Amino acid sequence: MLSLHVIGRTLLAERAIDNLGRLFERSDVRSRFDWEIIDILENPAIAEQACILATPVLIKTTPPPKRSIFGDLSDTDALLEELGIF
Amino acid sequence: MNRSEAANGSSKASSGIEGLDSILMGGYPARRASLIMGEAGSGKTTLSLFFLVAGLQAGESVVLVTCSEPPEHMIEYIDGYGFPGTGWAADGRLRIVDLRPNPTDIVAGEYELTPILLRVENAVKTSEATRLVIDMLENLDVAFQDSGRPRRELQQLFSWVAGTGLTTIMNCGTPHASASAGILAEYLAEYYAGCVIKLSQRVENRLMTRVLRIVKLRGSGHGTDEYPFSMDAQGVGILPISDVLLNAEASMEQLSTGLAELDDMLGGDGYYTGSIAMVSGLVGTGKSTFAAQFCKAALDAGRRALFVSFEEPRTEILRNMKSVGIDLGPHLADGSLDMFSVRPTEAGLETHLLNLARRIDDGNRDVVVLDPISAFIDMGRPTEIKIMLLRLIDFLKLRGVTTVMTELVRSGVNPVDQIAVSSLTNIWIELRAIESNGEFNRLLYILKSRGLPGSNQVREFRITNQGIMIEDIYIGTGSMVFGAARAARQVIEEEEIENRDAVLQRVREALDLEQRAFKARQREIDAEHAARMQDLESEVRAIERRIATEQEARADIRRTRG
């Protein structure tokens, strides 16, 4: 599960959502992950529970280990490497 | 807004550390940000935890933002200092915002730090906090640009903090730790902090000394010196040199020295309560015994005493003092006496000072014996030792504790105050052992007795199995004599006094005899004189007659021839 956390629909949030959409155009990503978008403004307690320092942040909960990837996901190489897709 | 502090309009928020509040003239600036900088392990976090505890104990809510230590450690620290950290965290009055970066986090593109602002703001608002601590923000890598400059959002955070009127402490490392720490500290000190405190530590004589300095305190006076402080399981201890002393009321009450004769020498009833007496002397002159005698007298008078030895184990002192008739055991058993031995080398000066202060306060002691303070001579630079003792004396005077300290004088017969603290004491007594006629005699001199008449006398004393005995002053005809020689001289004089009448009688008789003898001799001479005069006169007459007879005979012949 990949959860993209954003705070409102800022420019960076929109860019991250676009980049996430492009990522899921890949079949190897689609076959291994589900995705969701969480807006922290709707539930501020989530930021505290997940210890979020910056947004947008893509949090991989499964498969373990848990990982956090900050930013608008424009750095595709870093993103794929972190997700273990080559 | 800080309810309690805003309500009473106080401009200071207690630091939770008595000594620091005194240096800061009341505490950190209320509703402002303060900066504490220092190397790792210099005590920044501890200082800020005590600040939070002060608020929590006053019923306030607080928020702690941690960027390096796990929240559970922070709670453990508070628990460890004896406060209900776990309880405060559970009831929500202690809120911890965990901003520790996760080393596995990666960055893939541009990001914003909005969650940090959101989280801090949320914690403050929901808990209605009045105090905020942000610990080691420089560890939050995502919050700094590659150059080390804080990102725009941090400036927003600081502005928000400044606007909320929260009393805030931010902790930060030194430039040596990291570029971001240096830049952050400079930035905060320059733009946000109304108070800047610098902590440092140095190791001397293999013991660590921690030092605190107020670099800046806007709109208020503050102590400008370096203040040594100590940290241990009980927290932070700072004993600043206080000017409160000048206003401290001088006691008129007196406490016996344990020796009636010494009380007399000091002009009546002994030491003024709250005064400091120093007993100096060479080894074996009886300093500890003097101190113990006073201690015992004070205990008998219902005082609570603390006897600290820097040289001998407690058991030895108890035994030695008992052998000279000063039995401290029962007082130790009933708690009126606290007694401990500690080597000066066991801890830094600051730690010694703090331990003494605690022990005096915890046990409510109003009489203290320190035996001997000269044991500290090798513990550091003389000025440092003097300052430590000065602060100790300040503390004792402030608490109204009557103190006897002993000082081992190393050599020479002249009083040598090696630590130069005699000027701070009220009474200075010197003990000497003088060897003459093959024995040692102990003498007591009062070198100083501020506020008391004092006595210039030198008195001899003995240490007996019933304590110290001070001899009556000996005013003889000869030179000063002590000991056996003194006793011998006294016996001779006593005999002389008893025989005085007989001697007078004898001399009178002799005088009379002399007079009679003289008169008798005079009569004899007169008689002799008279007899001799008669003889001579009759001889003269005889010769004259002869001459006359011869002249008549010649005249007869001339007439017959004629």
XYZ file of C-alpha atoms in Angstrom:
648
model
C 0.000 0.000 0.000
C 1.321 3.401 -1.004
C -0.336 6.313 0.809
C 0.293 9.772 -0.533
C -0.202 12.336 2.225
C -0.837 15.924 1.217
C -1.987 19.066 2.970
C -4.740 20.638 0.867
C -4.475 20.908 -2.890
C -1.298 22.896 -3.163
C 0.753 23.109 -6.331
C 3.174 20.525 -4.923
C 0.275 18.256 -3.925
C -1.188 18.354 -7.427
C 2.236 17.605 -8.930
C 2.735 14.672 -6.595
C -0.702 13.259 -7.442
C 0.090 13.562 -11.185
C 3.471 11.869 -10.661
C 1.876 9.067 -8.634
C -0.688 8.538 -11.412
C 2.097 8.249 -13.965
C 3.880 5.729 -11.715
C 0.804 3.493 -11.660
C 0.716 3.479 -15.457
C 3.537 0.924 -15.050
C 2.247 -2.622 -14.814
C 5.080 -3.750 -12.484
C 4.014 -1.054 -10.014
C 0.315 -1.804 -10.420
C 0.886 -5.493 -9.824
C 2.659 -4.914 -6.523
C 1.005 -1.874 -4.906
C -2.341 -0.319 -4.163
C -2.510 3.412 -3.618
C -4.537 6.023 -1.760
C -4.426 9.793 -1.205
C -4.880 11.214 2.286
C -5.440 14.905 2.929
C -4.105 15.689 6.392
C -6.350 18.748 6.675
C -9.315 16.353 6.906
C -7.710 14.594 9.871
C -4.776 16.488 11.403
C -4.125 13.713 13.954
C -2.751 11.541 11.136
C 0.307 13.805 10.804
C 1.098 13.184 14.442
C 0.442 9.436 14.349
C 2.573 8.951 11.246
C 5.247 11.398 12.431
C 5.119 13.294 9.178
C 7.738 16.008 8.844
C 7.111 17.221 5.291
C 4.539 16.951 2.531
C 3.846 15.638 0.034
C 5.012 12.303 1.419
C 4.488 8.869 0.000
C 4.372 6.290 2.782
C 4.837 2.637 1.892
C 3.246 0.511 4.619
C 3.187 -2.861 2.864
C 5.163 -4.799 2.002
C 7.456 -4.043 4.962
C 9.673 -2.250 5.774
C 7.788 0.973 6.124
C 9.361 3.795 4.118
C 8.697 7.490 3.665
C 9.496 9.301 0.436
C 9.246 13.087 0.658
C 8.637 15.426 -2.222
C 6.506 15.815 -5.311
C 7.845 12.454 -6.633
C 9.446 14.186 -9.599
C 12.676 12.246 -8.964
C 11.421 9.033 -10.574
C 14.746 7.174 -10.339
C 14.978 7.698 -6.562
C 11.340 6.707 -6.220
C 11.639 3.457 -8.184
C 14.819 2.492 -6.395
C 13.139 3.009 -3.026
C 10.178 0.883 -4.119
C 12.529 -1.857 -5.305
C 11.550 -1.604 -8.966
C 14.294 -1.533 -11.542
C -1.581 32.640 26.170
C -0.032 31.757 29.430
C -2.887 31.864 31.862
C -1.130 31.989 35.196
C 1.766 34.192 34.151
C -0.300 36.465 31.934
C -2.879 36.780 34.680
C -0.438 37.960 37.307
C 1.470 40.026 34.766
C 4.777 38.433 35.706
C 7.524 39.128 33.210
C 9.494 36.021 34.204
C 8.790 32.317 33.966
C 10.566 30.129 36.486
C 13.322 27.957 35.070
C 12.542 25.295 37.653
C 16.073 25.696 38.991
C 16.399 27.965 42.002
C 19.923 29.135 41.303
C 19.215 29.851 37.643
C 16.113 31.881 38.512
C 18.296 33.970 40.754
C 20.864 34.560 37.998
C 18.059 35.404 35.551
C 16.461 37.744 38.100
C 13.356 35.611 38.338
C 13.471 33.285 35.366
C 13.300 33.198 31.578
C 11.482 36.112 29.923
C 7.792 35.156 29.995
C 5.941 34.919 26.655
C 9.254 35.184 24.845
C 11.699 32.745 23.327
C 14.993 31.906 24.988
C 17.904 30.103 23.420
C 20.134 27.635 25.220
C 23.263 26.738 23.292
C 26.001 24.292 24.122
C 27.862 21.180 23.069
C 26.369 17.719 23.209
C 25.989 16.656 26.826
C 26.349 20.165 28.226
C 22.904 20.016 29.840
C 20.648 21.837 27.371
C 17.922 19.211 27.397
C 18.015 18.856 31.184
C 17.682 22.596 31.661
C 14.693 22.726 29.347
C 13.019 19.727 30.989
C 13.209 21.512 34.352
C 11.610 24.528 32.693
C 8.710 22.316 31.593
C 8.454 20.691 35.011
C 8.160 24.130 36.667
C 5.144 24.827 34.439
C 3.598 21.399 34.965
C 3.970 21.709 38.728
C 2.202 25.066 38.561
C -0.700 23.324 36.805
C 0.151 24.508 33.299
C 0.223 22.382 30.146
C 3.402 22.168 28.122
C 4.588 20.987 24.721
C 7.976 19.434 24.058
C 9.170 19.187 20.477
C 11.959 16.667 20.201
C 14.244 16.323 17.213
C 16.815 13.970 18.674
C 15.703 11.995 21.718
C 12.756 9.584 21.592
C 9.691 10.864 23.488
C 9.783 7.903 25.882
C 13.341 8.850 26.910
C 12.241 12.393 27.661
C 9.467 11.061 29.908
C 11.925 8.714 31.593
C 14.271 11.624 32.311
C 11.463 13.547 33.982
C 10.442 10.449 35.953
C 14.092 9.925 36.873
C 14.304 13.353 38.470
C 11.426 12.313 40.692
C 8.542 14.000 38.876
C 5.436 12.253 37.504
C 6.453 12.528 33.843
C 4.527 9.426 32.820
C 1.434 10.697 34.600
C 1.663 14.136 32.996
C 2.091 12.551 29.571
C -0.890 10.260 30.175
C -3.239 13.061 31.270
C -2.221 15.141 28.248
C -0.631 18.039 30.078
C 2.787 17.008 28.768
C 2.516 16.762 24.993
C 5.493 15.559 23.017
C 5.800 16.232 19.298
C 8.224 13.764 17.791
C 10.115 15.459 14.958
C 12.957 12.957 14.844
C 14.013 12.348 11.291
C 13.991 8.727 10.176
C 17.349 7.838 8.627
C 15.626 5.711 5.966
C 13.497 8.612 4.737
C 14.388 9.735 1.262
C 13.621 12.813 -0.724
C 12.195 12.525 -4.256
C 11.413 16.049 -5.354
C 10.288 19.310 -3.850
C 8.521 19.362 -0.477
C 7.053 21.684 2.130
C 7.394 21.627 5.943
C 3.768 22.519 6.534
C 3.224 19.379 8.713
C 5.731 20.647 11.277
C 3.898 23.914 11.732
C 0.603 22.069 11.736
C 1.691 19.557 14.341
C 3.272 22.053 16.735
C 0.326 24.377 16.412
C -2.129 21.531 16.918
C -0.331 20.302 20.050
C -0.179 23.781 21.563
C -3.798 24.576 20.808
C -5.373 21.308 21.897
C -3.421 21.190 25.155
C -3.690 24.942 25.815
C 0.031 24.917 26.541
C 1.807 27.866 28.115
C 5.346 26.560 27.794
C 7.083 25.191 24.729
C 10.455 23.575 24.284
C 11.987 22.864 20.892
C 14.942 20.586 21.435
C 17.776 20.312 18.891
C 15.981 21.560 15.819
C 19.236 21.419 13.854
C 18.880 17.635 13.720
C 15.865 18.029 11.486
C 17.790 17.795 8.205
C 14.747 18.369 5.988
C 14.343 21.783 7.599
C 17.656 23.116 6.334
C 18.963 24.025 2.938
C 22.190 22.474 1.690
C 24.034 25.622 2.808
C 22.834 24.988 6.338
C 20.445 27.935 6.350
C 17.012 27.258 7.858
C 14.241 26.926 5.328
C 11.506 29.476 4.971
C 9.017 27.326 6.948
C 11.232 27.380 10.042
C 11.142 31.148 9.959
C 7.366 30.841 9.777
C 7.458 28.533 12.777
C 9.556 30.989 14.780
C 7.293 33.877 13.840
C 4.277 31.863 14.853
C 5.893 30.983 18.180
C 6.767 34.623 18.792
C 3.174 35.595 18.009
C 1.553 33.077 20.333
C 3.047 34.537 23.494
C 4.272 31.126 24.581
C 7.252 31.075 26.901
C 9.627 29.082 24.745
C 13.043 27.535 25.008
C 14.940 26.448 21.943
C 18.006 24.315 22.332
C 20.771 24.306 19.864
C 24.260 22.845 19.472
C 27.411 24.822 18.816
C 28.872 25.574 15.383
C 31.377 22.771 16.040
C 28.536 20.256 15.999
C 27.208 21.147 12.538
C 26.930 24.037 10.132
C 23.171 24.119 10.559
C 23.520 24.299 14.367
C 25.835 27.280 14.081
C 23.624 29.111 11.624
C 20.444 28.298 13.555
C 21.941 29.457 16.876
C 23.118 32.701 15.339
C 19.777 33.236 13.621
C 17.735 32.584 16.777
C 20.031 34.654 18.974
C 19.839 37.563 16.598
C 16.161 37.631 15.657
C 14.042 35.705 18.103
C 15.590 35.001 21.464
C 15.091 37.499 24.260
C 17.490 35.492 26.360
C 20.559 33.544 25.329
C 22.310 31.125 27.649
C 25.526 29.370 26.797
C 26.561 26.130 28.463
C 30.042 24.702 28.337
C 32.062 22.069 30.063
C 35.733 21.492 30.679
C 37.700 18.766 32.328
C 40.275 19.723 34.932
C 42.042 17.417 37.339
C 40.119 14.620 35.640
C 36.874 16.071 36.926
C 34.297 17.816 34.823
C 33.212 21.358 35.519
C 30.085 22.652 33.848
C 29.700 26.362 33.331
C 26.695 28.500 32.448
C 26.791 32.044 31.137
C 24.002 34.468 30.279
C 24.987 35.955 26.931
C 21.908 38.092 26.541
C 18.824 38.893 28.550
C 16.745 41.595 26.962
C 15.087 44.183 29.156
C 16.473 42.930 32.426
C 19.581 42.828 34.496
C 21.361 39.536 34.828
C 24.493 38.033 36.252
C 27.273 38.249 33.705
C 29.758 35.836 35.191
C 30.359 32.237 34.360
C 28.393 30.199 36.838
C 29.589 26.700 37.563
C 26.748 24.241 37.909
C 26.368 20.547 38.384
C 24.033 17.892 37.107
C 23.268 14.583 38.704
C 20.412 12.217 39.374
C 18.612 14.913 41.317
C 18.835 17.528 38.623
C 20.673 20.749 38.072
C 22.309 22.670 40.864
C 23.481 26.236 40.602
C 24.562 28.256 43.599
C 25.234 31.759 42.369
C 27.097 34.229 44.522
C 24.130 36.055 45.880
C 23.702 39.658 46.836
C 20.661 38.764 48.891
C 23.225 38.296 51.626
C 23.717 41.994 52.066
C 20.141 42.204 53.214
C 20.293 39.128 55.384
C 19.524 39.935 58.983
C 22.410 39.454 61.368
C 21.527 37.247 64.269
C 21.944 38.410 67.855
C 21.471 34.903 69.166
C 24.559 33.079 70.341
C 25.459 29.438 70.414
C 27.967 28.061 72.901
C 31.285 26.897 71.534
C 31.021 23.998 73.955
C 33.708 25.544 76.143
C 32.711 28.061 78.798
C 36.182 29.583 78.790
C 36.156 30.069 75.020
C 32.654 31.571 75.268
C 34.114 34.010 77.809
C 37.022 34.801 75.542
C 34.534 35.589 72.782
C 32.791 37.975 75.099
C 29.980 35.929 76.519
C 27.841 33.232 75.019
C 29.809 31.898 72.066
C 29.349 32.146 68.288
C 26.530 34.215 66.852
C 24.130 31.876 65.108
C 24.662 32.002 61.376
C 28.304 32.953 61.739
C 31.285 31.148 60.323
C 34.187 30.207 62.557
C 37.472 28.904 61.306
C 39.828 26.862 63.453
C 43.343 26.748 61.994
C 46.284 24.770 63.152
C 49.067 22.371 62.369
C 48.459 18.668 62.310
C 47.587 17.267 65.734
C 46.709 20.563 67.384
C 43.144 19.451 68.124
C 41.154 21.175 65.380
C 38.692 18.347 64.868
C 38.193 18.008 68.593
C 37.322 21.693 68.861
C 34.857 21.315 66.018
C 33.352 18.186 67.548
C 33.087 19.827 70.967
C 31.084 22.641 69.418
C 28.984 20.174 67.447
C 28.165 18.237 70.584
C 27.245 21.388 72.531
C 24.961 22.508 69.702
C 23.307 19.071 69.581
C 22.819 19.149 73.339
C 21.171 22.534 72.859
C 18.680 20.884 70.488
C 20.229 21.921 67.190
C 20.412 19.762 64.076
C 23.974 19.307 62.920
C 25.881 18.071 59.904
C 29.480 16.928 60.380
C 31.410 16.498 57.158
C 34.882 15.047 57.134
C 37.073 15.413 54.070
C 39.820 13.246 55.509
C 38.753 10.617 57.991
C 36.105 7.919 57.757
C 33.045 8.510 59.876
C 33.704 5.542 62.150
C 37.176 6.816 63.009
C 35.920 10.252 63.931
C 33.190 8.778 66.115
C 35.726 6.548 67.847
C 38.362 9.268 68.280
C 35.887 11.776 69.620
C 34.368 9.245 71.995
C 37.834 8.568 73.392
C 38.113 12.224 74.392
C 34.664 12.193 75.947
C 32.707 13.635 73.019
C 30.115 10.962 72.267
C 28.304 11.810 69.059
C 26.837 8.311 68.606
C 23.453 8.891 70.266
C 22.860 12.030 68.193
C 23.683 10.134 65.042
C 21.246 7.423 66.062
C 18.338 9.806 66.700
C 18.935 11.715 63.464
C 19.797 15.063 65.042
C 23.292 14.557 63.655
C 24.117 13.732 60.055
C 27.685 12.750 59.425
C 29.491 11.747 56.279
C 32.962 11.473 54.899
C 33.884 12.333 51.363
C 37.246 12.683 49.693
C 37.681 15.952 47.808
C 38.901 13.988 44.789
C 35.671 12.002 44.584
C 33.834 14.758 42.744
C 34.205 18.179 41.188
C 34.012 21.283 43.345
C 30.564 22.035 42.046
C 29.253 18.617 42.933
C 30.666 18.894 46.451
C 29.015 22.246 46.836
C 25.677 20.981 45.608
C 25.787 17.850 47.749
C 26.523 19.908 50.845
C 23.742 22.334 50.041
C 21.274 19.485 49.517
C 22.310 17.646 52.629
C 21.895 20.826 54.688
C 18.509 21.626 53.178
C 17.148 18.084 53.199
C 18.146 17.514 56.813
C 17.153 21.000 57.960
C 20.592 21.438 59.517
C 21.424 24.666 61.338
C 24.897 23.691 62.502
C 27.626 22.480 60.171
C 31.173 21.291 60.713
C 33.532 21.038 57.736
C 36.733 19.228 58.652
C 39.079 20.341 57.139
C 38.330 22.665 54.247
C 42.029 22.812 53.460
C 41.614 19.336 51.944
C 40.383 21.138 48.829
C 43.698 22.887 48.222
C 44.835 20.489 45.522
C 41.458 20.351 43.821
C 41.969 23.109 41.305
C 43.084 26.649 40.874
C 43.137 28.609 44.141
C 40.685 31.153 42.795
C 38.226 28.415 41.852
C 38.469 26.897 45.301
C 38.082 30.252 46.921
C 35.001 31.000 44.827
C 33.517 27.643 45.695
C 34.082 28.263 49.400
C 32.774 31.789 49.046
C 29.585 30.460 47.529
C 29.364 27.821 50.200
C 29.771 30.466 52.902
C 27.116 32.596 51.197
C 24.795 29.647 51.158
C 25.438 28.874 54.827
C 24.930 32.484 55.879
C 21.784 32.757 53.816
C 20.385 29.711 55.562
C 21.550 31.027 58.947
C 23.683 27.957 59.485
C 26.300 28.286 62.234
C 29.469 26.777 60.842
C 32.835 25.699 62.143
C 35.405 24.883 59.494
C 38.851 23.656 60.289
C 41.971 24.361 58.323
C 45.139 22.368 58.384
C 48.070 24.753 58.363
C 50.967 23.145 56.629
C 54.058 24.657 58.111
C 55.478 27.468 60.115
C 54.197 28.927 63.334
C 52.650 31.984 61.739
C 48.984 31.747 60.929
C 48.830 30.952 57.229
C 45.423 31.090 55.693
C 46.236 29.061 52.632
C 42.859 29.329 50.974
C 42.508 32.986 51.904
C 38.977 32.656 53.159
C 39.644 33.966 56.652
C 38.351 37.351 55.565
C 34.990 35.740 54.954
C 34.758 34.168 58.367
C 33.492 35.871 61.494
C 35.792 34.161 63.922
C 39.267 32.857 63.398
C 40.900 30.769 66.063
C 44.378 29.419 65.788
C 45.629 26.398 67.676
C 49.341 25.878 68.233
C 51.406 23.204 69.821
C 54.551 24.551 71.443
C 57.376 22.307 72.422
C 59.257 23.417 75.506
C 60.954 21.625 78.379
C 60.500 18.357 76.498
C 56.720 18.357 76.153
C 54.026 19.661 73.807
C 51.670 22.292 75.094
C 48.551 23.328 73.210
C 47.733 26.989 72.901
C 44.671 28.793 71.639
C 44.757 32.227 70.025
C 41.771 34.240 68.882
C 43.010 35.945 65.737
C 39.694 37.499 64.821
C 36.243 37.777 66.312
C 34.142 40.057 64.188
C 31.224 41.540 66.099
C 32.407 40.055 69.372
C 34.710 41.630 71.940
C 37.269 38.912 71.568
C 40.234 38.401 73.760
C 43.855 38.949 73.033
C 44.779 36.335 75.527
C 46.644 33.244 74.632
C 45.221 30.309 76.526
C 46.592 26.909 77.137
C 44.292 23.942 76.678
C 44.462 20.226 77.189
C 42.593 17.438 75.471
C 41.404 15.166 78.246
C 39.157 12.140 78.305
C 36.377 14.569 79.156
C 36.916 16.836 76.211
C 38.891 20.026 75.910
C 39.944 21.823 79.087
C 41.038 25.418 78.807
C 43.422 26.482 81.578
C 43.088 29.710 83.518
C 45.307 32.349 82.164
C 48.676 32.481 83.914
C 49.987 35.930 84.701
C 53.336 35.320 86.387
C 56.356 37.401 87.108
C 58.636 35.552 84.759
C 58.213 34.890 81.054
C 55.172 32.912 79.848
C 55.423 29.329 80.870
C 53.348 26.359 79.852
C 52.699 22.832 80.917
C 54.818 21.218 83.601
C 57.089 24.239 83.835
C 54.024 26.322 84.430
C 52.790 23.978 87.145
C 56.204 23.939 88.877
C 56.405 27.680 88.874
C 52.970 27.857 90.380
C 53.869 25.512 93.293
C 56.922 27.534 94.165
C 54.937 30.701 94.263
C 52.225 29.154 96.409
C 54.864 28.105 98.951
C 56.276 31.558 98.899
C 52.903 33.060 99.658
C 52.400 30.751 102.681
C 55.823 31.637 104.132
C 55.507 35.319 103.645
C 54.647 36.238 107.278
C 57.443 34.159 108.680
C 59.848 35.779 106.310
C 58.639 39.218 107.333
C 59.049 38.339 110.985
C 62.516 37.079 110.286
C 63.532 40.168 108.436
C 62.079 42.415 111.097
C 64.026 40.565 113.766
C 67.155 40.884 111.725
C 66.518 44.570 111.349
C 66.038 44.965 115.081
C 69.104 42.925 115.792
C 71.092 44.976 113.389
C 69.972 48.135 115.088
C 70.812 46.833 118.528
C 74.135 45.469 117.390
C 74.989 48.789 115.853
C 74.088 50.690 118.967
C 76.093 48.321 121.140
C 79.071 48.672 118.879
C 78.606 52.420 118.949
C 78.701 52.458 122.765
C 81.850 50.335 122.718
C 83.520 52.696 120.317
C 82.432 55.693 122.364
C 83.972 54.118 125.472
C 87.156 53.218 123.661
C 87.313 56.693 122.263
C 86.870 58.309 125.655
C 89.487 56.056 127.233
C 91.959 56.773 124.496
C 91.299 60.499 124.740
C 91.976 60.344 128.480
C 95.237 58.457 127.984
C 96.449 60.834 125.359
C 95.476 63.917 127.400
C 97.261 62.622 130.544
C 100.364 61.795 128.451
C 100.378 65.352 127.066
C 100.139 66.766 130.637
C 102.989 64.480 131.851
C 105.300 65.604 129.039
C 104.411 69.242 129.630
C 105.255 68.879 133.372
C 108.602 67.297 132.530
C 109.504 70.071 130.161
C 108.562 72.698 132.756
C 110.704 70.965 135.467
C 113.733 70.823 133.112
C 113.414 74.532 132.215
C 113.275 75.465 135.927
C 116.407 73.354 136.638
C 118.383 75.098 133.782
C 117.340 78.506 135.022
C 118.583 77.655 138.545
C 122.061 76.610 137.168
C 122.386 79.894 135.158
C 121.562 81.885 138.226
C 124.133 80.029 140.337
C 126.954 80.507 137.757
C 125.704 83.817 136.726
